[in-house]
mmCIF file of C-alpha atoms (C1' of nucleotides) in Angstrom:
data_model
loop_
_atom_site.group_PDB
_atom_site.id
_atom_site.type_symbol
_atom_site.label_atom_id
_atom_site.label_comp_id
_atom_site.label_asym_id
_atom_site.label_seq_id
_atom_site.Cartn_x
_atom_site.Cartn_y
_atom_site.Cartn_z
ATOM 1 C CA UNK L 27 33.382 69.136 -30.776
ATOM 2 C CA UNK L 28 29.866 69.658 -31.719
ATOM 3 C CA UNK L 29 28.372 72.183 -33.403
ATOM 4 C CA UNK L 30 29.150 70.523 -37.075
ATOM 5 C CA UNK L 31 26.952 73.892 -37.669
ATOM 6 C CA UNK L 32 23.426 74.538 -39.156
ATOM 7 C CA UNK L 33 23.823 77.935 -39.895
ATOM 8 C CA UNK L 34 24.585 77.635 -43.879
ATOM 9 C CA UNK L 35 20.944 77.167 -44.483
ATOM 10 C CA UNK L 36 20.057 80.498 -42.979
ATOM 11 C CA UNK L 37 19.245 81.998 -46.544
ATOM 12 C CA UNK L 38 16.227 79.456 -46.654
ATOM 13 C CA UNK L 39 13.593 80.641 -43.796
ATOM 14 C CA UNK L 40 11.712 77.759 -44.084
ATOM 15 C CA UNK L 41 14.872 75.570 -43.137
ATOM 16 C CA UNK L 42 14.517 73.741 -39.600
ATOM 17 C CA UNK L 43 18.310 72.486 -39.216
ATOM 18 C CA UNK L 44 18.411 68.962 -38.721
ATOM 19 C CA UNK L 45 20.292 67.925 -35.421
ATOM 20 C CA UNK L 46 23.581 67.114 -36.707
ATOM 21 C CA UNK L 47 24.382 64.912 -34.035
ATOM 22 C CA UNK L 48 23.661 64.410 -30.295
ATOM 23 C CA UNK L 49 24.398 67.486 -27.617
ATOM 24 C CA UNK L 50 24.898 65.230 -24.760
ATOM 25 C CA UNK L 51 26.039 61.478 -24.705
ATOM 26 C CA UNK L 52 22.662 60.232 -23.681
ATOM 27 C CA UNK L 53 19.039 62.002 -24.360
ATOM 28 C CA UNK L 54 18.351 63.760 -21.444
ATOM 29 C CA UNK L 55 16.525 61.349 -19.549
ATOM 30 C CA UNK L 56 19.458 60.221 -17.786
ATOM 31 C CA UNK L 57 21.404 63.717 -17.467
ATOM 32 C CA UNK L 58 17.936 65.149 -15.823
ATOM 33 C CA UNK L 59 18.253 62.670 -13.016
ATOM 34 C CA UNK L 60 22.089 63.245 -12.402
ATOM 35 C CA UNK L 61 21.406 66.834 -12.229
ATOM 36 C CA UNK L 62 18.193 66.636 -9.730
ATOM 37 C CA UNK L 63 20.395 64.017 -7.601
ATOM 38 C CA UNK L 64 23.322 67.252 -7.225
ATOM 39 C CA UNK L 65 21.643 70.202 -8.582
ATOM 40 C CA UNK L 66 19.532 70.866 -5.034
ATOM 41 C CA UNK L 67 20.361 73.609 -2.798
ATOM 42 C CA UNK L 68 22.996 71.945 -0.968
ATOM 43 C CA UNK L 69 24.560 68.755 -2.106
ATOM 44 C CA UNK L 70 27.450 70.920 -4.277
ATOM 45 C CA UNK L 71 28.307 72.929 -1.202
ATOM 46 C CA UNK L 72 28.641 69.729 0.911
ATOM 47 C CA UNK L 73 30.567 67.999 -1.536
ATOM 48 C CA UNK L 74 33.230 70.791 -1.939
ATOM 49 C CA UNK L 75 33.409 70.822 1.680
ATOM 50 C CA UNK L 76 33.798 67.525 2.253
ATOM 51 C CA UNK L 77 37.086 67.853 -0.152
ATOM 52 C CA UNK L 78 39.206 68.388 2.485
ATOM 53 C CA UNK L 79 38.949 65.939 4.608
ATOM 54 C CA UNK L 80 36.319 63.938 6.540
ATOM 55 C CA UNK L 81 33.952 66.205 8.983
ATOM 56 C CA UNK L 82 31.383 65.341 11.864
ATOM 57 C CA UNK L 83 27.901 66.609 11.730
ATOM 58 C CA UNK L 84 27.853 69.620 13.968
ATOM 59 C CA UNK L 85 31.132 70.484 12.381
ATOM 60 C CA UNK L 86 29.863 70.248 8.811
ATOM 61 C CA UNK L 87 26.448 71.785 10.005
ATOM 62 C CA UNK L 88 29.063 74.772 10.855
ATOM 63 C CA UNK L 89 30.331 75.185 7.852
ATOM 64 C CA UNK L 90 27.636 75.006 5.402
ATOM 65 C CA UNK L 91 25.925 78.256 6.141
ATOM 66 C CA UNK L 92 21.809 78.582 6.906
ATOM 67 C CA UNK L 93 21.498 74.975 6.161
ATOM 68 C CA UNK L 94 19.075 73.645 8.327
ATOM 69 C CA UNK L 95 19.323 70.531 10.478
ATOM 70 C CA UNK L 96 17.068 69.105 8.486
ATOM 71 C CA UNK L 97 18.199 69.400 5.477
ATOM 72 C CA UNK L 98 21.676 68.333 6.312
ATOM 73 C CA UNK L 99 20.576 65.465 7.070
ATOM 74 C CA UNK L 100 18.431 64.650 3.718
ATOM 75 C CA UNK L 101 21.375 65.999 2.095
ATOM 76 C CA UNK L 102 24.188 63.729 3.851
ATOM 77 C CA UNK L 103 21.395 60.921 3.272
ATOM 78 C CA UNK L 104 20.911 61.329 -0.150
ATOM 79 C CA UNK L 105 24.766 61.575 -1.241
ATOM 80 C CA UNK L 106 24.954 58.433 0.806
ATOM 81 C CA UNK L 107 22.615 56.635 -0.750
ATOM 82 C CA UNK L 108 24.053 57.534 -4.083
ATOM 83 C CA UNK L 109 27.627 56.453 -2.615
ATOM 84 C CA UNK L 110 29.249 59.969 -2.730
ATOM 85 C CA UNK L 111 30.430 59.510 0.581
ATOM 86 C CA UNK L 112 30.138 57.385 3.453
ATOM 87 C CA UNK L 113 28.973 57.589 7.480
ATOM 88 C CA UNK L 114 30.377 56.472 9.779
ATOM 89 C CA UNK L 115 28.661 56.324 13.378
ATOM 90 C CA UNK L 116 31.415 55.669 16.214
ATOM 91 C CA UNK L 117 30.253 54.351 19.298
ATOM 92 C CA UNK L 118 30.429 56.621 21.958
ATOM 93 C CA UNK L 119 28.564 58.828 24.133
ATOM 94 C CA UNK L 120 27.760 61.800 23.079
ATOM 95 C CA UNK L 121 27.266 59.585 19.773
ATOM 96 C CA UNK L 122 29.835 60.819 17.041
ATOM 97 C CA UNK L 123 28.984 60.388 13.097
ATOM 98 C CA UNK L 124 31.460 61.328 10.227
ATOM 99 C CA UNK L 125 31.377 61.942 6.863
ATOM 100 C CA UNK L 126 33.815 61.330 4.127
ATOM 101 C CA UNK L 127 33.562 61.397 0.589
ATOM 102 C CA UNK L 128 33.961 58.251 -1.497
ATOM 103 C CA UNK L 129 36.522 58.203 -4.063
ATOM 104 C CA UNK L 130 33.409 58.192 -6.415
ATOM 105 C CA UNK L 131 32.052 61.420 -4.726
ATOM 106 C CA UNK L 132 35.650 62.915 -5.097
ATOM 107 C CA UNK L 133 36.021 62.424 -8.709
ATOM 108 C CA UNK L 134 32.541 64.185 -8.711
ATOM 109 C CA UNK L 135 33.795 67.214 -7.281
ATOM 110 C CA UNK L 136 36.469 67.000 -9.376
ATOM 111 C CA UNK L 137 33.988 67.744 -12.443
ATOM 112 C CA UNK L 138 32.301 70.260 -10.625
ATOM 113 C CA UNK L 139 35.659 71.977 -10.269
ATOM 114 C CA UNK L 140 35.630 73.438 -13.666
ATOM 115 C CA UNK L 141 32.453 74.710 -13.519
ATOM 116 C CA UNK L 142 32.911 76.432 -10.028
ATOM 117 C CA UNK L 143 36.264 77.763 -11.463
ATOM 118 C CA UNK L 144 34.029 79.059 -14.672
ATOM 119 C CA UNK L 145 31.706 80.753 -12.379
ATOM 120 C CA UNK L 146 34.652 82.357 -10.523
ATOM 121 C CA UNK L 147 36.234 83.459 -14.018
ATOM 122 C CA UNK L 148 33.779 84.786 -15.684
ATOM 123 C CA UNK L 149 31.333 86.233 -12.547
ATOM 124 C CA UNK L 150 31.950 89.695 -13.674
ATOM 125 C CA UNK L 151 30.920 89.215 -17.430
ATOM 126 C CA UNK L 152 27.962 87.618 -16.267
ATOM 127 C CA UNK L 153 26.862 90.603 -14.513
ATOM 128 C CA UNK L 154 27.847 92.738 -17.052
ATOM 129 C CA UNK L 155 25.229 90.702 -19.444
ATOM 130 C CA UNK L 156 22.807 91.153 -16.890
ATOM 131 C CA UNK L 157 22.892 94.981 -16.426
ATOM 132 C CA UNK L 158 22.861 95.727 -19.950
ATOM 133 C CA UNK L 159 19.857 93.183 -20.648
ATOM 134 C CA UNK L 160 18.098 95.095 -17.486
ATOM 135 C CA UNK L 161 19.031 98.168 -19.045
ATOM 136 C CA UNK L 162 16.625 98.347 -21.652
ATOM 137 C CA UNK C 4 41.801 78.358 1.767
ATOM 138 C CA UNK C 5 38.936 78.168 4.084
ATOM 139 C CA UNK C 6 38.385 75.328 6.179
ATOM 140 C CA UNK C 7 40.850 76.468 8.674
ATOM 141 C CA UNK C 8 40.236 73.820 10.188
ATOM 142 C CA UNK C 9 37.523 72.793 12.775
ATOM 143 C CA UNK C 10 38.879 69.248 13.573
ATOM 144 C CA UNK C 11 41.490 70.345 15.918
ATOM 145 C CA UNK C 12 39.870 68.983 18.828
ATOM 146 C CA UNK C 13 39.891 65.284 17.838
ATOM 147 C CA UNK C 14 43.798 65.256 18.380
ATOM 148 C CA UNK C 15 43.873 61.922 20.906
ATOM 149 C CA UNK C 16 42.283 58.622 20.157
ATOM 150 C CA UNK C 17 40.756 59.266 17.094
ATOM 151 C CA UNK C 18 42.807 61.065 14.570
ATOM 152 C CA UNK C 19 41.285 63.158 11.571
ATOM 153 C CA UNK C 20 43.441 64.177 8.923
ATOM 154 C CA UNK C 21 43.312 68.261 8.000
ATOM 155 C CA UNK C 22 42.191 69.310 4.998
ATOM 156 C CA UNK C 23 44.776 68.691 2.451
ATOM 157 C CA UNK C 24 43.301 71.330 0.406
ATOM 158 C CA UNK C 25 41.038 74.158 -0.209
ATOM 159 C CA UNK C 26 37.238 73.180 -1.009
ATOM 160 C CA UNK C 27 36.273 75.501 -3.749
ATOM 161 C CA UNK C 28 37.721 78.769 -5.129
ATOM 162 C CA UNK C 29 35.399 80.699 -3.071
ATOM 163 C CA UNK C 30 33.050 81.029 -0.396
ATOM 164 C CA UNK C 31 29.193 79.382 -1.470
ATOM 165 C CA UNK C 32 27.531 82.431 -2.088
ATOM 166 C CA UNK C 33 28.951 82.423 -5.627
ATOM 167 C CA UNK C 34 28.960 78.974 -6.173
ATOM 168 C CA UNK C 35 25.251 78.924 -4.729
ATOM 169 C CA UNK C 36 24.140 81.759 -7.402
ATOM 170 C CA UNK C 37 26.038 80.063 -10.182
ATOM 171 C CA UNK C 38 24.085 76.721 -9.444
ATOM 172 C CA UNK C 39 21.111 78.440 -9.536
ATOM 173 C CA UNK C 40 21.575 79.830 -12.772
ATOM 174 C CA UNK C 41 21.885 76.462 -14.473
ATOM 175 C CA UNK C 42 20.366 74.234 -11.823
ATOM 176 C CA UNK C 43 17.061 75.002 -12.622
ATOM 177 C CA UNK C 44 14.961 72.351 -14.701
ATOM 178 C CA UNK C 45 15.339 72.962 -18.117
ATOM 179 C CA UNK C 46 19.128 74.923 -18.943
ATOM 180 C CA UNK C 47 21.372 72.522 -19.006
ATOM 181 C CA UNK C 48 19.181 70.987 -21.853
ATOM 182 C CA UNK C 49 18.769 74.074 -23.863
ATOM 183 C CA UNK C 50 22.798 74.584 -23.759
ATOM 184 C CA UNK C 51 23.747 71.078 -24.646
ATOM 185 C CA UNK C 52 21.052 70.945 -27.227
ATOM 186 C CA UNK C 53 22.184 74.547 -28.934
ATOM 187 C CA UNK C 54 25.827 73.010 -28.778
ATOM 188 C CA UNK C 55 24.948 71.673 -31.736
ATOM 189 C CA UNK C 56 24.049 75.306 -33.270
ATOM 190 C CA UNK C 57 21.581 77.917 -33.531
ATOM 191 C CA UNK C 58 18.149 76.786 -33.320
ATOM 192 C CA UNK C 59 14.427 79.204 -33.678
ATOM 193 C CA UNK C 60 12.318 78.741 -30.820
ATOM 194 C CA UNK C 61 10.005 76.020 -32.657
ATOM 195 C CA UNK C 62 12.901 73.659 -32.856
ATOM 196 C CA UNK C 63 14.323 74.643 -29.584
ATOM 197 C CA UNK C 64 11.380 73.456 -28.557
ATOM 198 C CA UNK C 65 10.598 70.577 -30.500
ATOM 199 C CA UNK C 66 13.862 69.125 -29.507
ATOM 200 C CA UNK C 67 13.700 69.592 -25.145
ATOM 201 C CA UNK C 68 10.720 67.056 -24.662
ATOM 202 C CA UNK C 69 8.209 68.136 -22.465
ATOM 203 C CA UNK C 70 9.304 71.479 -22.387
ATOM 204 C CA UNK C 71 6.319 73.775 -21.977
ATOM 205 C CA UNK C 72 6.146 76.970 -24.176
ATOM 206 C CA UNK C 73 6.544 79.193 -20.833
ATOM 207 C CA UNK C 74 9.579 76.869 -19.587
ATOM 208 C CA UNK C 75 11.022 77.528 -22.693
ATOM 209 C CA UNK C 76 10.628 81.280 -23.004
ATOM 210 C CA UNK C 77 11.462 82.203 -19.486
ATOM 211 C CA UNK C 78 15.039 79.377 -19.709
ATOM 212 C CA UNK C 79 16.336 81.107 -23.108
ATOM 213 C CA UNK C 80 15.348 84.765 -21.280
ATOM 214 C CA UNK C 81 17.649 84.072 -18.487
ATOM 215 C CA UNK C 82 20.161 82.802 -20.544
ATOM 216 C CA UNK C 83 20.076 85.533 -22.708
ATOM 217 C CA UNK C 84 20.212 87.870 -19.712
ATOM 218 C CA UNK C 85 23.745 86.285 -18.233
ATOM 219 C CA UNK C 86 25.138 86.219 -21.842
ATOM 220 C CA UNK C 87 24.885 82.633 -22.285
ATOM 221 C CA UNK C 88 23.422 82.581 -25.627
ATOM 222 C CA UNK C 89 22.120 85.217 -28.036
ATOM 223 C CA UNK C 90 18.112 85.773 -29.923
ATOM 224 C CA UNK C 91 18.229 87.079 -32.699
ATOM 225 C CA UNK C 92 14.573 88.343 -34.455
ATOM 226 C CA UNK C 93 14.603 88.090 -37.959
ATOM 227 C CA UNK C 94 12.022 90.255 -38.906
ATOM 228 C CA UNK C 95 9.287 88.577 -41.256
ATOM 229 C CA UNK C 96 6.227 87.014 -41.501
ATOM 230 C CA UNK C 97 5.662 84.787 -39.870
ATOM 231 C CA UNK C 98 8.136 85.899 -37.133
ATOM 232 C CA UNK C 99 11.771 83.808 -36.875
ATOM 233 C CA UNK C 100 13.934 83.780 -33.986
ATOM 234 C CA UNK C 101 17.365 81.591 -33.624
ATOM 235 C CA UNK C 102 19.059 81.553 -30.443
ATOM 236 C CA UNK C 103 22.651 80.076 -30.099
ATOM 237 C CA UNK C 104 25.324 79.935 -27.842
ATOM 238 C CA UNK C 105 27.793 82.790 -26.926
ATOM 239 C CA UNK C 106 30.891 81.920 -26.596
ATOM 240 C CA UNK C 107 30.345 81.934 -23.063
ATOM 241 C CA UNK C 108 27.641 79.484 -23.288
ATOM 242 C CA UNK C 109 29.768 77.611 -25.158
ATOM 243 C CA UNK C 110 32.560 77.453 -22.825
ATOM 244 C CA UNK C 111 30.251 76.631 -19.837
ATOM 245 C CA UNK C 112 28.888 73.662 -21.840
ATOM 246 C CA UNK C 113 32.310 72.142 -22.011
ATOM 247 C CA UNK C 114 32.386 71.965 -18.229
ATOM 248 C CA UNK C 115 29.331 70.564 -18.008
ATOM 249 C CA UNK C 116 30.516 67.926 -20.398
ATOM 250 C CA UNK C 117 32.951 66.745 -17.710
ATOM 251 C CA UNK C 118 29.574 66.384 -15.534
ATOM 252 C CA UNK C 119 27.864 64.490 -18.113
ATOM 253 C CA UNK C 120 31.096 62.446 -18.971
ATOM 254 C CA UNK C 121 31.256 61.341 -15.047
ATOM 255 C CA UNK C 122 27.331 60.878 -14.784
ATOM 256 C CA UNK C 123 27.068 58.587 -17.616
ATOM 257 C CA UNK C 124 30.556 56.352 -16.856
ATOM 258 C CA UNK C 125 28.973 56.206 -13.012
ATOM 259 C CA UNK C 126 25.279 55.504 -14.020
ATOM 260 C CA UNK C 127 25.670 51.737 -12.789
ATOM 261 C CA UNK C 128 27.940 52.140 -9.761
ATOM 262 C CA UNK C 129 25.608 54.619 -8.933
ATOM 263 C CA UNK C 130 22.412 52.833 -9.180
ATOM 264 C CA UNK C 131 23.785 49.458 -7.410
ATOM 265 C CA UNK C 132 25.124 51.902 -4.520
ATOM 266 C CA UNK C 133 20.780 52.498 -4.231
ATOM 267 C CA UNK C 134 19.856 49.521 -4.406
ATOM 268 C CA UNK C 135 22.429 48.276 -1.382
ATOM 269 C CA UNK C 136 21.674 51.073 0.378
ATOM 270 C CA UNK C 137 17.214 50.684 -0.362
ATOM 271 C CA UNK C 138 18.002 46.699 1.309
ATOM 272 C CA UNK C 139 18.114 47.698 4.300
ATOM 273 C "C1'" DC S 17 25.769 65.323 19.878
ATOM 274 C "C1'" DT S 18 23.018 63.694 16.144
ATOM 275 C "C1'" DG S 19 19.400 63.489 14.619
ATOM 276 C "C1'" DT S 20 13.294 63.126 13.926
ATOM 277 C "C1'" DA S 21 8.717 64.893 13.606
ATOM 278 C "C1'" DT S 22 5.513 68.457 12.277
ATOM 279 C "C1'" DC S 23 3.844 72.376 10.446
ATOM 280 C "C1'" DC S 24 3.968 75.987 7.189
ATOM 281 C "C1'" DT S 25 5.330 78.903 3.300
ATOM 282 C "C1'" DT S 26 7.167 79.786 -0.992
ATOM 283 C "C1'" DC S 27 7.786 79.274 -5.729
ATOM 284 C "C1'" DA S 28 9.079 76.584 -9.676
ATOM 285 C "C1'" DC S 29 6.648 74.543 -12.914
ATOM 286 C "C1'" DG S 30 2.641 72.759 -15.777
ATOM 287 C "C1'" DA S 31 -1.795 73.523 -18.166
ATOM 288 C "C1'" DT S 32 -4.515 76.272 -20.681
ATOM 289 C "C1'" DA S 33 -6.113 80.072 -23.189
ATOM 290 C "C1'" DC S 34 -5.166 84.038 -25.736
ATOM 291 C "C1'" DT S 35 -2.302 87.522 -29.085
ATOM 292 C "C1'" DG S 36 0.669 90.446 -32.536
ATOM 293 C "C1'" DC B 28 5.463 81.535 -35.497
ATOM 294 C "C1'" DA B 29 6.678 83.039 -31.214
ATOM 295 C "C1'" DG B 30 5.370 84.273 -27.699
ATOM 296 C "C1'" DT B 31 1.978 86.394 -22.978
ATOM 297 C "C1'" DA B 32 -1.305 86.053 -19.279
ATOM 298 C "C1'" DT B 33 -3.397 83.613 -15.706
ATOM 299 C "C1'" DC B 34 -4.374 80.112 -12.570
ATOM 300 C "C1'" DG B 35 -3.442 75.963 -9.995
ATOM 301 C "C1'" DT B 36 -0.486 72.373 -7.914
ATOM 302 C "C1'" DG B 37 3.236 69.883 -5.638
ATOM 303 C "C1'" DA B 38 7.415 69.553 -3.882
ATOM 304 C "C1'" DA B 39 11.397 71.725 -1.703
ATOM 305 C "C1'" DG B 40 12.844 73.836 1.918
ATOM 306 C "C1'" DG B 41 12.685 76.687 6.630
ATOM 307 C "C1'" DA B 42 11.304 77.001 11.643
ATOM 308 C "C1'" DT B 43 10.536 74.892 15.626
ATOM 309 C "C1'" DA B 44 10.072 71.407 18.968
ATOM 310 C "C1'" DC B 45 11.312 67.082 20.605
ATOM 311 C "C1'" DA B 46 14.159 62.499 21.274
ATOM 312 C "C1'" DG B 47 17.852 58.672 21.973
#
DNA sequence: CTGTATCCTTCACGATACTG
DNA sequence: CAGTATCGTGAAGGATACAG
């Protein structure tokens, strides 16, 4: 879509290519922040489990594994504050508290779905690449 | 394909629906290392910026603000290393070096696209969903 | 059961200076 | 021009204990 190329002007070695046009729809700025608020250690991972259906916290806490209490909670907290998914705190004793992803949060993970299938597809070539650069 | 299910044990007053379907294609540990490659600070940048074709490391640089010169060398080495995008040494004097996308790199930029796509239509519903949640 | 509150460690990153 | 080498910092995250 991109890539209107630059490489014609190789012959001059002087030649900086201009940017032909911008790589992502905004400059950076914004994309930076998007990736921060996801692009931690566990937000991804609760998101895709969250996909199939609403969980408690112990149960979630189950299966996310190592997370830390702690940081399930900062996690949950953040994604809530960014209205990826919701709590809900019922009542009761022993107190019960559920998560569920927004529809927001679950067109999210729908993005993220090509990029986890990419990583599935092409895992092997990856390490390929990375045993012939560490071969030399 | 994996959460088989923890949720069983709400059956009576309080009914949670199953998963409809599987969270991701596999189990975190690959999704986790696959983050990792690209979550870090600086990547995602570098590949959306190359999109637009091969850069040397001056202009590389130039164009990622802030990027520091060791940022920038160790980003494009790990790139290189999992075959994301190739550098290329032209050799002269002064030294020249271009580094552009593999295919690879190419294809994992399109993904992210759909990320970018999503982050920038949500920027707003995003930010509001703060600023309810901060008022309070 | 669903969290907080501390303490502590690691390491990603920035700044700066130097080099082939 | 295209990097290394070195040092310092802050923030992210883990471990553990405690609480409503």
């Amino acid at each position: 879509m991109f890539a209107s190329n630059t490489g014609d002007t190789h012959g001059d070695p002087t030649t900086v290519p201009p940017h032909p046009c911008a790589a992502w729809p905004d400059n950076g700025a914004g994309i930076r922040e998007t990736i921060d608020r996801v692009g931690d250690k566990w937000s991804v991972l609760v998101i895709g489990i969250l996909a199939a259906g609403p969980l408690r916290y112990s149960a979630l806490r189950d299966q996310v594994p190592g997370i830390s209490q702690r940081m399930l909670t900062l996690t949950v907290r953040h994604l809530e504050r960014d209205g990826l998914l919701t709590r809900t705190v019922y009542p009761a004793v022993p107190p019960r508290v559920e998560y569920e992803l927004t529809p927001l949060g679950e067109r999210l993970r729908e993005t993220f779905y090509a990029f986890v299938q990419w990583a599935t597809d092409h895992n092997d070539e990856i390490e390929e690449s990375r045993r012939r650069y560490d071969a030399r």
